[in-house]
Coordinates of C-alpha atoms in Angstrom, one line a residue:
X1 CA -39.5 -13.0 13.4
X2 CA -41.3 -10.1 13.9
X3 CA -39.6 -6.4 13.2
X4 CA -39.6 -5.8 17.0
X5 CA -37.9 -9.0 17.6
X6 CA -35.5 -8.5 14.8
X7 CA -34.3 -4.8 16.2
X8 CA -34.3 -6.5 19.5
X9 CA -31.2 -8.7 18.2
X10 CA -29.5 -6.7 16.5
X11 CA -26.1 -6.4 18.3
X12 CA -26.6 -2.5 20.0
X13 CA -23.6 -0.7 21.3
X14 CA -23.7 2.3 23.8
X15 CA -21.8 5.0 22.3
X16 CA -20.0 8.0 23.7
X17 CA -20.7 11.0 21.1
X18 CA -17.4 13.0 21.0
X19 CA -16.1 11.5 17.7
X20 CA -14.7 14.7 16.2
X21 CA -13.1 16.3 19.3
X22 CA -11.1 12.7 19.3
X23 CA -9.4 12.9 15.8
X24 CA -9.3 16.8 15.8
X25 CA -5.7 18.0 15.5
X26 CA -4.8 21.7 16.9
X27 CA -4.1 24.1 14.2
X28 CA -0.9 25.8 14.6
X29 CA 0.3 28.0 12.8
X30 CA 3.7 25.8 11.0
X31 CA 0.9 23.5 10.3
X32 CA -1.3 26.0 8.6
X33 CA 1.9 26.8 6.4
X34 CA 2.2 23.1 5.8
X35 CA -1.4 22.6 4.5
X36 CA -1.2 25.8 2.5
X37 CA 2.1 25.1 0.9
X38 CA 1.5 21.7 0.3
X39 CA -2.2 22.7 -1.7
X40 CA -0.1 25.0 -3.7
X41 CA 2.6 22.3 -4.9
X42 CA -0.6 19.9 -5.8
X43 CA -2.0 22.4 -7.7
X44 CA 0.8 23.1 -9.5
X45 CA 1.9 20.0 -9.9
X46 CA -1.6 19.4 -11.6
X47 CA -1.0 22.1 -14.1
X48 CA 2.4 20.5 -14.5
X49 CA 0.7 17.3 -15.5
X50 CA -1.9 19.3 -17.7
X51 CA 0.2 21.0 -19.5
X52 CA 2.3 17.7 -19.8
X53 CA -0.2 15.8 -21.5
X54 CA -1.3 18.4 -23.9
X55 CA 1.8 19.1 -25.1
X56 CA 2.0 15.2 -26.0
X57 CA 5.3 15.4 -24.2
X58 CA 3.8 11.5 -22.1
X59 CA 3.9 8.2 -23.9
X60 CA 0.4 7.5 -24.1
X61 CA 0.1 11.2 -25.3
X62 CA 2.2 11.0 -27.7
X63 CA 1.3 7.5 -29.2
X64 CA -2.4 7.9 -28.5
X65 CA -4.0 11.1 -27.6
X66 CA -3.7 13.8 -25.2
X67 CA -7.4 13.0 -24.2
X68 CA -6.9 9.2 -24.1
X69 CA -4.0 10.3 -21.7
X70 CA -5.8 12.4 -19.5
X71 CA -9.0 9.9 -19.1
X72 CA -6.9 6.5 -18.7
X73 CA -4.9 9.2 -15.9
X74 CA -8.4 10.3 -13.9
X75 CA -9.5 6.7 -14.1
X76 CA -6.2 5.3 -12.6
X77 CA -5.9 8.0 -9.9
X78 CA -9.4 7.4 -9.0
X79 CA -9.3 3.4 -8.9
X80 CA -5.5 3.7 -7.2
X81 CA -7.8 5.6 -4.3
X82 CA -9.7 2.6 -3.9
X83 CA -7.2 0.4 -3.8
X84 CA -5.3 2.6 -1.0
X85 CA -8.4 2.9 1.1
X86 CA -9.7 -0.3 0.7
X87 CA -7.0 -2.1 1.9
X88 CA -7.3 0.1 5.7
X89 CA -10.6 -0.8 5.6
X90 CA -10.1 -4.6 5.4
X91 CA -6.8 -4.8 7.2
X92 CA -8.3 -3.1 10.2
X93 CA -11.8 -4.6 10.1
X94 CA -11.4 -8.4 10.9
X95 CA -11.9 -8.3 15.0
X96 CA -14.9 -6.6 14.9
X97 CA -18.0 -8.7 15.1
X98 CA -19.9 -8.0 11.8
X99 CA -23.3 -8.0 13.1
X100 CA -22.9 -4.5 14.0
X101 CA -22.4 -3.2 10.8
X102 CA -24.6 -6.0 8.6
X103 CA -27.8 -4.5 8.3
X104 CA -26.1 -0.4 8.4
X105 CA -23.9 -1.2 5.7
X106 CA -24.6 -4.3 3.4
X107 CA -21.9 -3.4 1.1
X108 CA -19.3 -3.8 3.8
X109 CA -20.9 -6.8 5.3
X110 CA -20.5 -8.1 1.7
X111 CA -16.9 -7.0 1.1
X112 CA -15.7 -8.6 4.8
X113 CA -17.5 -11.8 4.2
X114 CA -15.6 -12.6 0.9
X115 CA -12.2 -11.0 2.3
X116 CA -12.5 -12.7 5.7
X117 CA -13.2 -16.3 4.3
X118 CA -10.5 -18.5 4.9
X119 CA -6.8 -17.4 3.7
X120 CA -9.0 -14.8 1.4
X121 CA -7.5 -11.8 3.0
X122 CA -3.8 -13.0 2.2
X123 CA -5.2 -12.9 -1.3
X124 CA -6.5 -10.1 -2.1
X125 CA -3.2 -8.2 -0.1
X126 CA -1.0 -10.1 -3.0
X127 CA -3.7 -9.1 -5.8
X128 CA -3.6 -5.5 -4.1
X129 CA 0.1 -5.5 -3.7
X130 CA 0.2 -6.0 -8.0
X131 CA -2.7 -4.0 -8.6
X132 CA -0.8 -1.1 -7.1
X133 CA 2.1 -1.0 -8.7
X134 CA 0.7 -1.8 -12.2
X135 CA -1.6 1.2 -11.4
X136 CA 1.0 3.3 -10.8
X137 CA 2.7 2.3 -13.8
X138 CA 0.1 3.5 -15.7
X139 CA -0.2 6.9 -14.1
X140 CA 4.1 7.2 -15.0
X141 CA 3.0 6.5 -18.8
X142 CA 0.1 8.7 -19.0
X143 CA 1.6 11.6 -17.1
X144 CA 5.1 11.4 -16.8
X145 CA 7.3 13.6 -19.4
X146 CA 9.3 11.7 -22.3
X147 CA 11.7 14.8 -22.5
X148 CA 11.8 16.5 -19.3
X149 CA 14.1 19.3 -21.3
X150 CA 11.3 20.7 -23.1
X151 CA 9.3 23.8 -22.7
X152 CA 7.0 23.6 -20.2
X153 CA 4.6 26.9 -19.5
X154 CA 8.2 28.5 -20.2
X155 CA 9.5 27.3 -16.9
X156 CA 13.2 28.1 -15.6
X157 CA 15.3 24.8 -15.9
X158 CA 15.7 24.6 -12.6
X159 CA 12.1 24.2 -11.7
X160 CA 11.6 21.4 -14.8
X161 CA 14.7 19.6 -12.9
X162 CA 12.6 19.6 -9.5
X163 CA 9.6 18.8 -10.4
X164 CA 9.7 16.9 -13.7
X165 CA 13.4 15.2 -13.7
X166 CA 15.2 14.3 -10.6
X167 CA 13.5 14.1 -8.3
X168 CA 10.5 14.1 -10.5
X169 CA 8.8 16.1 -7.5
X170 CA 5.5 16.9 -9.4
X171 CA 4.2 13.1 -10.2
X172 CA 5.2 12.3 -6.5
X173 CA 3.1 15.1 -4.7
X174 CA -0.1 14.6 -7.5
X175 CA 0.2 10.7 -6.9
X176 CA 0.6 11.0 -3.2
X177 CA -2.1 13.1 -2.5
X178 CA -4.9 12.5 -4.8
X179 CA -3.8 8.9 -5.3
X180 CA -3.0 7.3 -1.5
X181 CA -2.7 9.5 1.5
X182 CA -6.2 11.5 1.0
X183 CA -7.9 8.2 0.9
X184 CA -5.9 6.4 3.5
X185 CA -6.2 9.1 5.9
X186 CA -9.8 8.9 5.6
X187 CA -10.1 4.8 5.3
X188 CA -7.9 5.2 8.4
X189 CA -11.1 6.0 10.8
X190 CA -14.0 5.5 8.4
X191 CA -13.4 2.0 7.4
X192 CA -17.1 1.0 7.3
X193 CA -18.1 4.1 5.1
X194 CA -15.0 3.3 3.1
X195 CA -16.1 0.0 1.5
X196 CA -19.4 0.3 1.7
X197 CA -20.3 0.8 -2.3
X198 CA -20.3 -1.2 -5.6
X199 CA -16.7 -0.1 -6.7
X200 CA -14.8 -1.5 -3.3
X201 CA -16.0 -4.9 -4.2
X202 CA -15.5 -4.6 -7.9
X203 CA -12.1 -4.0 -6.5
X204 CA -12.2 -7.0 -4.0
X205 CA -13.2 -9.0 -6.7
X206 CA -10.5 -7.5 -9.3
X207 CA -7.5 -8.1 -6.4
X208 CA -8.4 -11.8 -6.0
X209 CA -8.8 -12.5 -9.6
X210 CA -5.3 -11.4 -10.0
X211 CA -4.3 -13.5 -7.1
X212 CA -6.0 -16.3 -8.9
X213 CA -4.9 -16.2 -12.1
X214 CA -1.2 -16.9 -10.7
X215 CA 0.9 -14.3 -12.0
X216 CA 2.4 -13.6 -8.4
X217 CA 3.0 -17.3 -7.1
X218 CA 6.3 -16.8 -7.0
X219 CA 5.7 -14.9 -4.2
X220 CA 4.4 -18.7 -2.3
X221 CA 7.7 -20.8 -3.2
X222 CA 9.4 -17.5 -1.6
X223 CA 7.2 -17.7 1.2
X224 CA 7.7 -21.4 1.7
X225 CA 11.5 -21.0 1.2
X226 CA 11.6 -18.2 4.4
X227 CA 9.6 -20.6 6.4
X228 CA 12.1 -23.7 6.0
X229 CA 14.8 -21.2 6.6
X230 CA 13.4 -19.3 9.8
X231 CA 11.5 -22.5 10.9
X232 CA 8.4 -20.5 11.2
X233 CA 5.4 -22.3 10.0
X234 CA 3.1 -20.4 7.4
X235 CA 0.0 -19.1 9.1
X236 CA -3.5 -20.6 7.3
X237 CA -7.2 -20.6 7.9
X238 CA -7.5 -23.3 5.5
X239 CA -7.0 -27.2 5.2
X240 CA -3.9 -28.6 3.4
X241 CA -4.1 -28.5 -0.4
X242 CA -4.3 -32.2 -1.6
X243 CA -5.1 -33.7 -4.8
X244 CA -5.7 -31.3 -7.8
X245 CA -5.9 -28.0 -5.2
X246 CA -2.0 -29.1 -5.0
X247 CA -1.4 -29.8 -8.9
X248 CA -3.3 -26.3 -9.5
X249 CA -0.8 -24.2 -6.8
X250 CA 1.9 -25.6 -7.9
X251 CA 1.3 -25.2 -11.7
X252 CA 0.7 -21.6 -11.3
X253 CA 3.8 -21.5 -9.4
X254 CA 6.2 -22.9 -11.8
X255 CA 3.9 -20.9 -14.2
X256 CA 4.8 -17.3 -12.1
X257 CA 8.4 -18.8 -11.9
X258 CA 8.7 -18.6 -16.1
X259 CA 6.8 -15.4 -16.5
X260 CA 9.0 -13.6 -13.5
X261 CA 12.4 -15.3 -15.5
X262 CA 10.9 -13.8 -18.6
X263 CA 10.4 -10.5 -17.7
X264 CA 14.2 -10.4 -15.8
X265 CA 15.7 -11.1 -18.5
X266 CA 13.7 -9.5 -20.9
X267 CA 14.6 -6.0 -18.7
X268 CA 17.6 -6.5 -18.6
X269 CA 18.7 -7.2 -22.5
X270 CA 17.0 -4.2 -22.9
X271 CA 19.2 -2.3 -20.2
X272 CA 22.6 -3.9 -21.4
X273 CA 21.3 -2.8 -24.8
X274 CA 20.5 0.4 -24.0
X275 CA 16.8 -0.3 -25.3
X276 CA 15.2 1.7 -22.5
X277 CA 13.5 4.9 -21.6
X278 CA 16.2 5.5 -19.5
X279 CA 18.7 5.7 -22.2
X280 CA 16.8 7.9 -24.5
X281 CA 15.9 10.8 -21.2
X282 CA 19.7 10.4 -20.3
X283 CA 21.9 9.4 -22.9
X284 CA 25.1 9.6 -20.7
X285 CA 24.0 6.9 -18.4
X286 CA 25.4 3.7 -19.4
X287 CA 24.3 0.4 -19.5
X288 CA 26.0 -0.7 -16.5
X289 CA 24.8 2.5 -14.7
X290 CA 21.2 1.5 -15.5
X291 CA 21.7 -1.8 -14.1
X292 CA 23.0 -0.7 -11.1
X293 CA 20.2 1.6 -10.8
X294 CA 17.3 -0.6 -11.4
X295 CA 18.8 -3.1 -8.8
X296 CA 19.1 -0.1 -6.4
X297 CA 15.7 1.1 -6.5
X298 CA 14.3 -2.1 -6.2
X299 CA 16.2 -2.6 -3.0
X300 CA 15.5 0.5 -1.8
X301 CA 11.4 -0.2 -2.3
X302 CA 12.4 -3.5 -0.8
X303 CA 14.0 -1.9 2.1
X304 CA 10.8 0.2 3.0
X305 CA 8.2 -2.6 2.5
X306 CA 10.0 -4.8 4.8
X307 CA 10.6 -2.6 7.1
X308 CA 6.9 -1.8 7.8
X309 CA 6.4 -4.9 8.4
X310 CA 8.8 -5.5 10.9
X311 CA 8.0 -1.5 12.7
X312 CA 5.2 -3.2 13.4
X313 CA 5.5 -6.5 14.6
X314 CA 8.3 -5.3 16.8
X315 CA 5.7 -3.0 18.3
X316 CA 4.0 -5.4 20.4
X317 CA 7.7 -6.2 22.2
X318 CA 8.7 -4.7 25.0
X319 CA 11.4 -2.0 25.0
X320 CA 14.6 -4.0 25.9
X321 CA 13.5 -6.5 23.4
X322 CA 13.1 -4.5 20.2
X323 CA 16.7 -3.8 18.8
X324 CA 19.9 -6.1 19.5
X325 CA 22.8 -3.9 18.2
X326 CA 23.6 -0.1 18.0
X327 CA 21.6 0.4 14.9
X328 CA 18.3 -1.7 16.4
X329 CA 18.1 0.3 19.0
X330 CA 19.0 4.0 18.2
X331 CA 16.1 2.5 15.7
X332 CA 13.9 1.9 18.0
X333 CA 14.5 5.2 19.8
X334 CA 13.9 7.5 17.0
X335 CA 10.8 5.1 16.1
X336 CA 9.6 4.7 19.5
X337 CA 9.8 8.4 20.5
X338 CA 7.6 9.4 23.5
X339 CA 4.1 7.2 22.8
X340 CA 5.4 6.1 19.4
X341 CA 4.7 9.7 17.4
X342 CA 7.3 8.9 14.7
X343 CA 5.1 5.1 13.3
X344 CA 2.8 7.5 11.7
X345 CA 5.1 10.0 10.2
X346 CA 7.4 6.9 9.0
X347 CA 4.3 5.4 7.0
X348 CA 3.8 9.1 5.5
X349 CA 7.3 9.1 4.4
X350 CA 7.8 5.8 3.5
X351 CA 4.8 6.4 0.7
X352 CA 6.9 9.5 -1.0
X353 CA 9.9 7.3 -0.8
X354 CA 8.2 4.7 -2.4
X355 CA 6.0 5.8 -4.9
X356 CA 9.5 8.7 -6.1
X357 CA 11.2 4.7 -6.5
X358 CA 8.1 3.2 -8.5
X359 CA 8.2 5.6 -10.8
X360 CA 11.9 5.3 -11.0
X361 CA 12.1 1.8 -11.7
X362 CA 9.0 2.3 -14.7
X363 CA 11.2 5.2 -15.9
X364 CA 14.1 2.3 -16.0
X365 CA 12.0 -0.9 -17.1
X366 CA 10.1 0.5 -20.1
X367 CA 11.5 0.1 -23.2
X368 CA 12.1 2.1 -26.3
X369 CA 12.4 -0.3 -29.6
X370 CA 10.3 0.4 -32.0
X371 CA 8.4 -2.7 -33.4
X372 CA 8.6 -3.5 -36.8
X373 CA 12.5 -2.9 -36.8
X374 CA 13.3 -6.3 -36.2
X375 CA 14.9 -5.7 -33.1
X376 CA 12.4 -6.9 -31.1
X377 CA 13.3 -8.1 -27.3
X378 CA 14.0 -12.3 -27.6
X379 CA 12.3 -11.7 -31.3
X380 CA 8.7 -11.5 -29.9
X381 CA 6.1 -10.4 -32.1
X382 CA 5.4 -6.7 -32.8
X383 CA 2.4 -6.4 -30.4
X384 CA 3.9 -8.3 -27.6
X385 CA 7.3 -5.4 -28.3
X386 CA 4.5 -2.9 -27.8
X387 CA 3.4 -4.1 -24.7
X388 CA 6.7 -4.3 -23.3
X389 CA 7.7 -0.7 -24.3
X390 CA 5.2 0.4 -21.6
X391 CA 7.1 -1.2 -19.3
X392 CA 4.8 -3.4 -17.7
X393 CA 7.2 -6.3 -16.9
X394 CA 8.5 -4.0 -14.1
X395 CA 5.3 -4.0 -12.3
X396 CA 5.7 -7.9 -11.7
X397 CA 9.4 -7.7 -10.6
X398 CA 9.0 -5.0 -8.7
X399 CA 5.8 -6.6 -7.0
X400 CA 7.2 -10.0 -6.3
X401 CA 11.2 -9.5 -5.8
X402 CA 11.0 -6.0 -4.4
X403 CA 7.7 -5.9 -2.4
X404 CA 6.3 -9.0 -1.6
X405 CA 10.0 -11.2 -1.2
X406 CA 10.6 -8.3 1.5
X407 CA 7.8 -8.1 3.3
X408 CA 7.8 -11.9 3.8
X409 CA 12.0 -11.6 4.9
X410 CA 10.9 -9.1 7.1
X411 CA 7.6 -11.1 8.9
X412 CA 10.2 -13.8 9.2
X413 CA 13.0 -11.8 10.6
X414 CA 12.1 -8.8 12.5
X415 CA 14.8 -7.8 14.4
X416 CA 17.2 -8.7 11.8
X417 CA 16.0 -5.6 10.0
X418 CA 16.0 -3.5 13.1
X419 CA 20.2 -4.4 13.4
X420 CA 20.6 -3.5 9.9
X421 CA 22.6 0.5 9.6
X422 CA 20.4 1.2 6.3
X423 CA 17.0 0.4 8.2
X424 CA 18.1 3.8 10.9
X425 CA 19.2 5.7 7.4
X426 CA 16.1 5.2 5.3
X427 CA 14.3 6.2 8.8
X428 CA 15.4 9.4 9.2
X429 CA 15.0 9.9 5.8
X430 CA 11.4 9.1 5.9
X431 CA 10.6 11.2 9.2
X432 CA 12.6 14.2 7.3
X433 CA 10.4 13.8 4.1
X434 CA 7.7 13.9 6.5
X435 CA 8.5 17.2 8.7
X436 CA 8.8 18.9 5.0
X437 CA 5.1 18.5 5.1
X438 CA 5.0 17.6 1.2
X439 CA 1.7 15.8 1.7
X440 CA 0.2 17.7 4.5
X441 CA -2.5 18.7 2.0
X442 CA -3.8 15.2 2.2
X443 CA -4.9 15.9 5.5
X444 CA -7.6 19.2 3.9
X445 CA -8.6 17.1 0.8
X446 CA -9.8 14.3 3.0
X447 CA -11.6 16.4 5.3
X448 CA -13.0 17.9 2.3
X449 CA -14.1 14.4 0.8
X450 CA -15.2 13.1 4.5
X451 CA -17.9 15.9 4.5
X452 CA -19.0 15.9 0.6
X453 CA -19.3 12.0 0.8
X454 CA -20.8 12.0 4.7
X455 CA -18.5 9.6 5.9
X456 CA -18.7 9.1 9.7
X457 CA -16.0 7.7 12.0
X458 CA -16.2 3.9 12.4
X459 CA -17.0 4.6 16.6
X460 CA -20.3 6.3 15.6
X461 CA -21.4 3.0 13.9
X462 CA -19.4 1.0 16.2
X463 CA -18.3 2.5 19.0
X464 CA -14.5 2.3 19.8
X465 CA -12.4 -1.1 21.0
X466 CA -13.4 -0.2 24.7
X467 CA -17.0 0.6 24.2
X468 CA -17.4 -2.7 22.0
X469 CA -15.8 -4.7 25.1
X470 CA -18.0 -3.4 27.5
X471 CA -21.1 -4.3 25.8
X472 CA -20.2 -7.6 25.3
X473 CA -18.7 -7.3 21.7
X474 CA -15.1 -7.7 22.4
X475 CA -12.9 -7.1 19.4
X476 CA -11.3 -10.7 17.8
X477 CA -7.1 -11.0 18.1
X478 CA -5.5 -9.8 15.2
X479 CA -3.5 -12.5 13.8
X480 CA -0.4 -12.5 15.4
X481 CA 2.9 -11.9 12.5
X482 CA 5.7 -13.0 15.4
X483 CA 6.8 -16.5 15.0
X484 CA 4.6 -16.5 11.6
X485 CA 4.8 -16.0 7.6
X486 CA 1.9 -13.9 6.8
X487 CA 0.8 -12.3 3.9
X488 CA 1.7 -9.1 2.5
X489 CA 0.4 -6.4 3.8
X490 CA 0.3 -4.9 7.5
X491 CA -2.5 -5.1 10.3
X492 CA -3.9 -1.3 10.3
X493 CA -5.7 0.8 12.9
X494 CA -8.0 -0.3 15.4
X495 CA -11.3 0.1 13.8
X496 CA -12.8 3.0 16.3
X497 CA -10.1 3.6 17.6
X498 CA -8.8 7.6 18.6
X499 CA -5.1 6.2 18.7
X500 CA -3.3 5.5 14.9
X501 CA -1.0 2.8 16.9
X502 CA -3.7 0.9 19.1
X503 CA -3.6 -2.6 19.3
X504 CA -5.1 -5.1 21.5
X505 CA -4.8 -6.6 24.8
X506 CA -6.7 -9.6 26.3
X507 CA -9.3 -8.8 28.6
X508 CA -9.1 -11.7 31.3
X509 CA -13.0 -11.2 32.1
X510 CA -14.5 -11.3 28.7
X511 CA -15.8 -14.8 27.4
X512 CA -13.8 -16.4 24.8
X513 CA -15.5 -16.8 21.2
X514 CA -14.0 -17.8 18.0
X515 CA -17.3 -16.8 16.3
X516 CA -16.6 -14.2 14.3
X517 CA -14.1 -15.6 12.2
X518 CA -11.8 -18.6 11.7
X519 CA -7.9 -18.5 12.8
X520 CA -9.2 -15.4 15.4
X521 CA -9.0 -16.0 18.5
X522 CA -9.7 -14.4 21.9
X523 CA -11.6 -11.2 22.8
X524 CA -9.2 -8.1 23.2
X525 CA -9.7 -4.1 24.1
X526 CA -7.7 -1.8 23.1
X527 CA -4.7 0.0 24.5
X528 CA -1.7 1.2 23.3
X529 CA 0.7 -1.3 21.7
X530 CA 3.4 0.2 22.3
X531 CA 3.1 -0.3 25.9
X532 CA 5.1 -3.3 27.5

């Protein structure tokens, strides 16, 4: 084929070309004040950390280096910005036909043609899911304060309670911002520019390799467990497993099973022994306390996971169908305000809530027996007592009992956690956390990075749900998650889309074609989902 035939078939897409004045927001002046302040507590917040690690007042610090500390920290908050982003970029990417981005961005093409294969996508959202909170993990280790009493740049007590105890303020803005909502806010509407390097699918790769190697299958005999419950049959791309595909599933199961036991009961020897981290910041907490606590958090993470998951399956209902008590629907009111305004500012919350209760439960899991003492945890070996003092063991209960358990409940009841009072609670807390404007910085940063990286929104590339339709390039159905068990994870943004909450709608006079991928199906434009 000649290189005048080729350009000839290459999918083209007529383009409108007022991208920025789409996603612009009006500067006001409270929202000025917002990005200002919220600069000034990341900055400080970064000294905070700094001075921190320096002062070998963090675990790795202290039992490594300062510098090993601060590099293992970049190198986390960097890779944790991947991880974020990437996953906007591949949850909001599958309906688009990827002809129209193959030859403009091979790396993409690349990282959708892996993640799109099959139940692939499932996958790498449970390898993300893990990779996320081990991640942060890490950061609380590397940056968190083993005394948060001590002298810090001669700080009044009160500040050192704020931001490095209760609520440990400083680790959530720095993790927030540089970690999550800078890169999400930009993966949001640049999802082709997002993935489109070396590192995103080192990071593909990375997620399903975890997946692989089985340590979250406990999460499947959950998932099969909620689907003979809610008689909602698991949604798959691929064939039935048969023969040794079966044996292998189900022996990393049982296998996930014993290492999820393990590290249970492993945490909580330690807690009833006052063995953890927990004990030695706050010595008048007792074991009973910390036992409540670590159950707490982890229902409070399991709360919010589930209940994005259910915000927005119950999107696509219409009004009268959404909540089926008092609680569901002054839910669904405060959710649903006006054209939906509140989703977004939920999903900003929901992060702060979250990540303050990651590093919570790390604070709470990690342990403080020294090896060599011969009190070792179940009398494992002095290396293995090492490991566990980081606290590692929390990553994979919290990931598969707290996150991934919920998320599945809540794709399999919905409405159920609409009804429930603490759903409307954890709400308004998460809309208040919000209207503080913590995070607003997030918004400059990724402006800042859009421009120094050239990123351009996806509808430049691609044009937007509508333009695609009417040049014959009708976006795929998302999958649907109502009267299905799917994976973890949520669908994102409309890729080109000027509206964070579009979704799709059939368009009766496009032709029907399931070639893009498998288990899509139907050609849809965009419109607001919130619509009836």
């Amino acid at each position: 084929m000649s290189a005048t035939e080729a350009a000839a078939a290459t999918p083209v897409v007529e383009k409108s070309d007022n991208h920025a004045d789409a996603h612009d927001v009006k500067l006001t002046p409270l929202l000025a004040f917002k990005y200002v302040a919220s600069l000034g507590l990341m900055v400080f917040s970064m000294v905070l950390v700094g001075a921190l690690i320096f002062t070998k007042n963090t675990r790795v610090a202290q039992e490594a280096s300062p510098w090993v500390s601060l590099i293992v920290l970049i190198l986390a908050v960097l890779w944790l910005t991947m991880i974020e982003g990437q996953q906007a970029s591949l949850v909001g990417l599958p309906p688009v036909d990827p002809d129209l981005y193959k030859d403009s961005h091979p790396m993409t093409y690349k990282n959708a043609a892996i993640a799109f294969k099959g139940d692939n996508l499932d996958r790498y959202l449970m390898g993300r899911q893990f990779m996320v909170l081990l991640v942060v993990f890490v950061i609380n280790q590397c940056a968190s304060p083993m005394d948060p009493s001590a002298d810090v740049l001669g700080l009044p007590d009160g500040v050192k309670t704020v931001f490095l105890d209760v609520p440990g303020l400083g680790m959530i803005i720095f993790t927030c911002i540089l970690g999550q909502l800078t890169t999400q806010v930009n993966a949001s509407h640049c999802m082709i520019d997002t993935i489109n390097n070396y590192f995103a699918l080192f990071t593909l790769y990375t997620t399903m390799v975890v997946e692989f190697s089985g340590i979250m299958h406990a999460s499947y005999l959950i998932q099969n467990i909620l689907s003979g419950i809610s008689g909602k049959p698991i949604m798959t791309n691929e064939e039935p497993r048969t023969g040794f595909t079966f044996a292998f599933f189900w022996g990393r199961v049982v296998m996930s099973v014993a290492i999820l036991s393990f590290c249970m009961a492993a945490t909580l020897v330690a807690l009833f022994n006052g063995q953890t981290s927990i004990s030695t910041k706050y010595p008048s907490i007792t074991p009973g306390i910390s036992v409540f606590l670590f159950f707490f958090f982890m229902a409070i993470v399991g709360m919010l996971e589930g209940m994005q998951i259910a915000f927005f399956a119950v999107a696509k209902l219409p009004a009268n169908e959404r909540g089926t008590s008092f609680f569901g629907r002054k839910t669904c009111e405060l959710l649903f305000k006006g054209n939906g305004e509140n989703l977004p500012g939920f999903m900003i919350g929901r992060q702060l809530t979250v990540v303050a209760s990651f590093f919570l439960v790390g604070s709470i899991t990690s342990m403080n027996i020294e090896p060599g003492t011969g009190e070792n945890i179940f009398g494992v070996s002095d290396s293995a007592q090492t490991f566990l003092n980081y606290g590692f063991q929390g990553a994979v209960i919290t990931t598969i009992l707290a996150s991934i358990s919920w998320q599945l409940a809540a794709s399999a009841f919905p409405i159920a956690f609409l009804n429930n009072p603490v759903t409307y609670i954890l709400l308004c807390v998460a809309l208040f956390l919000e209207f503080t404007g913590l995070c607003s910085g997030a918004w400059v940063l990724a402006r800042v990075l859009k421009t120094t990286l050239k990123y351009q929104y996806d509808e430049v590339y691609v044009g937007t749900p509508e333009e695609r339709a009417a040049n014959n390039h009708a976006d795929k159905a998302y999958g649907d998650d109502m009267g299905h068990l799917a994976g973890a994870g949520f669908r994102g943004y409309a890729c080109g889309s000027r509206d964070a909450l579009d979704g799709p709608i059939e368009l009766p006079e496009a032709v029907n074609d399931d070639s893009f991928y498998p288990g899509m199906e139907g050609p849809v434009l965009s419109k607001d989902a919130l619509d009836p």
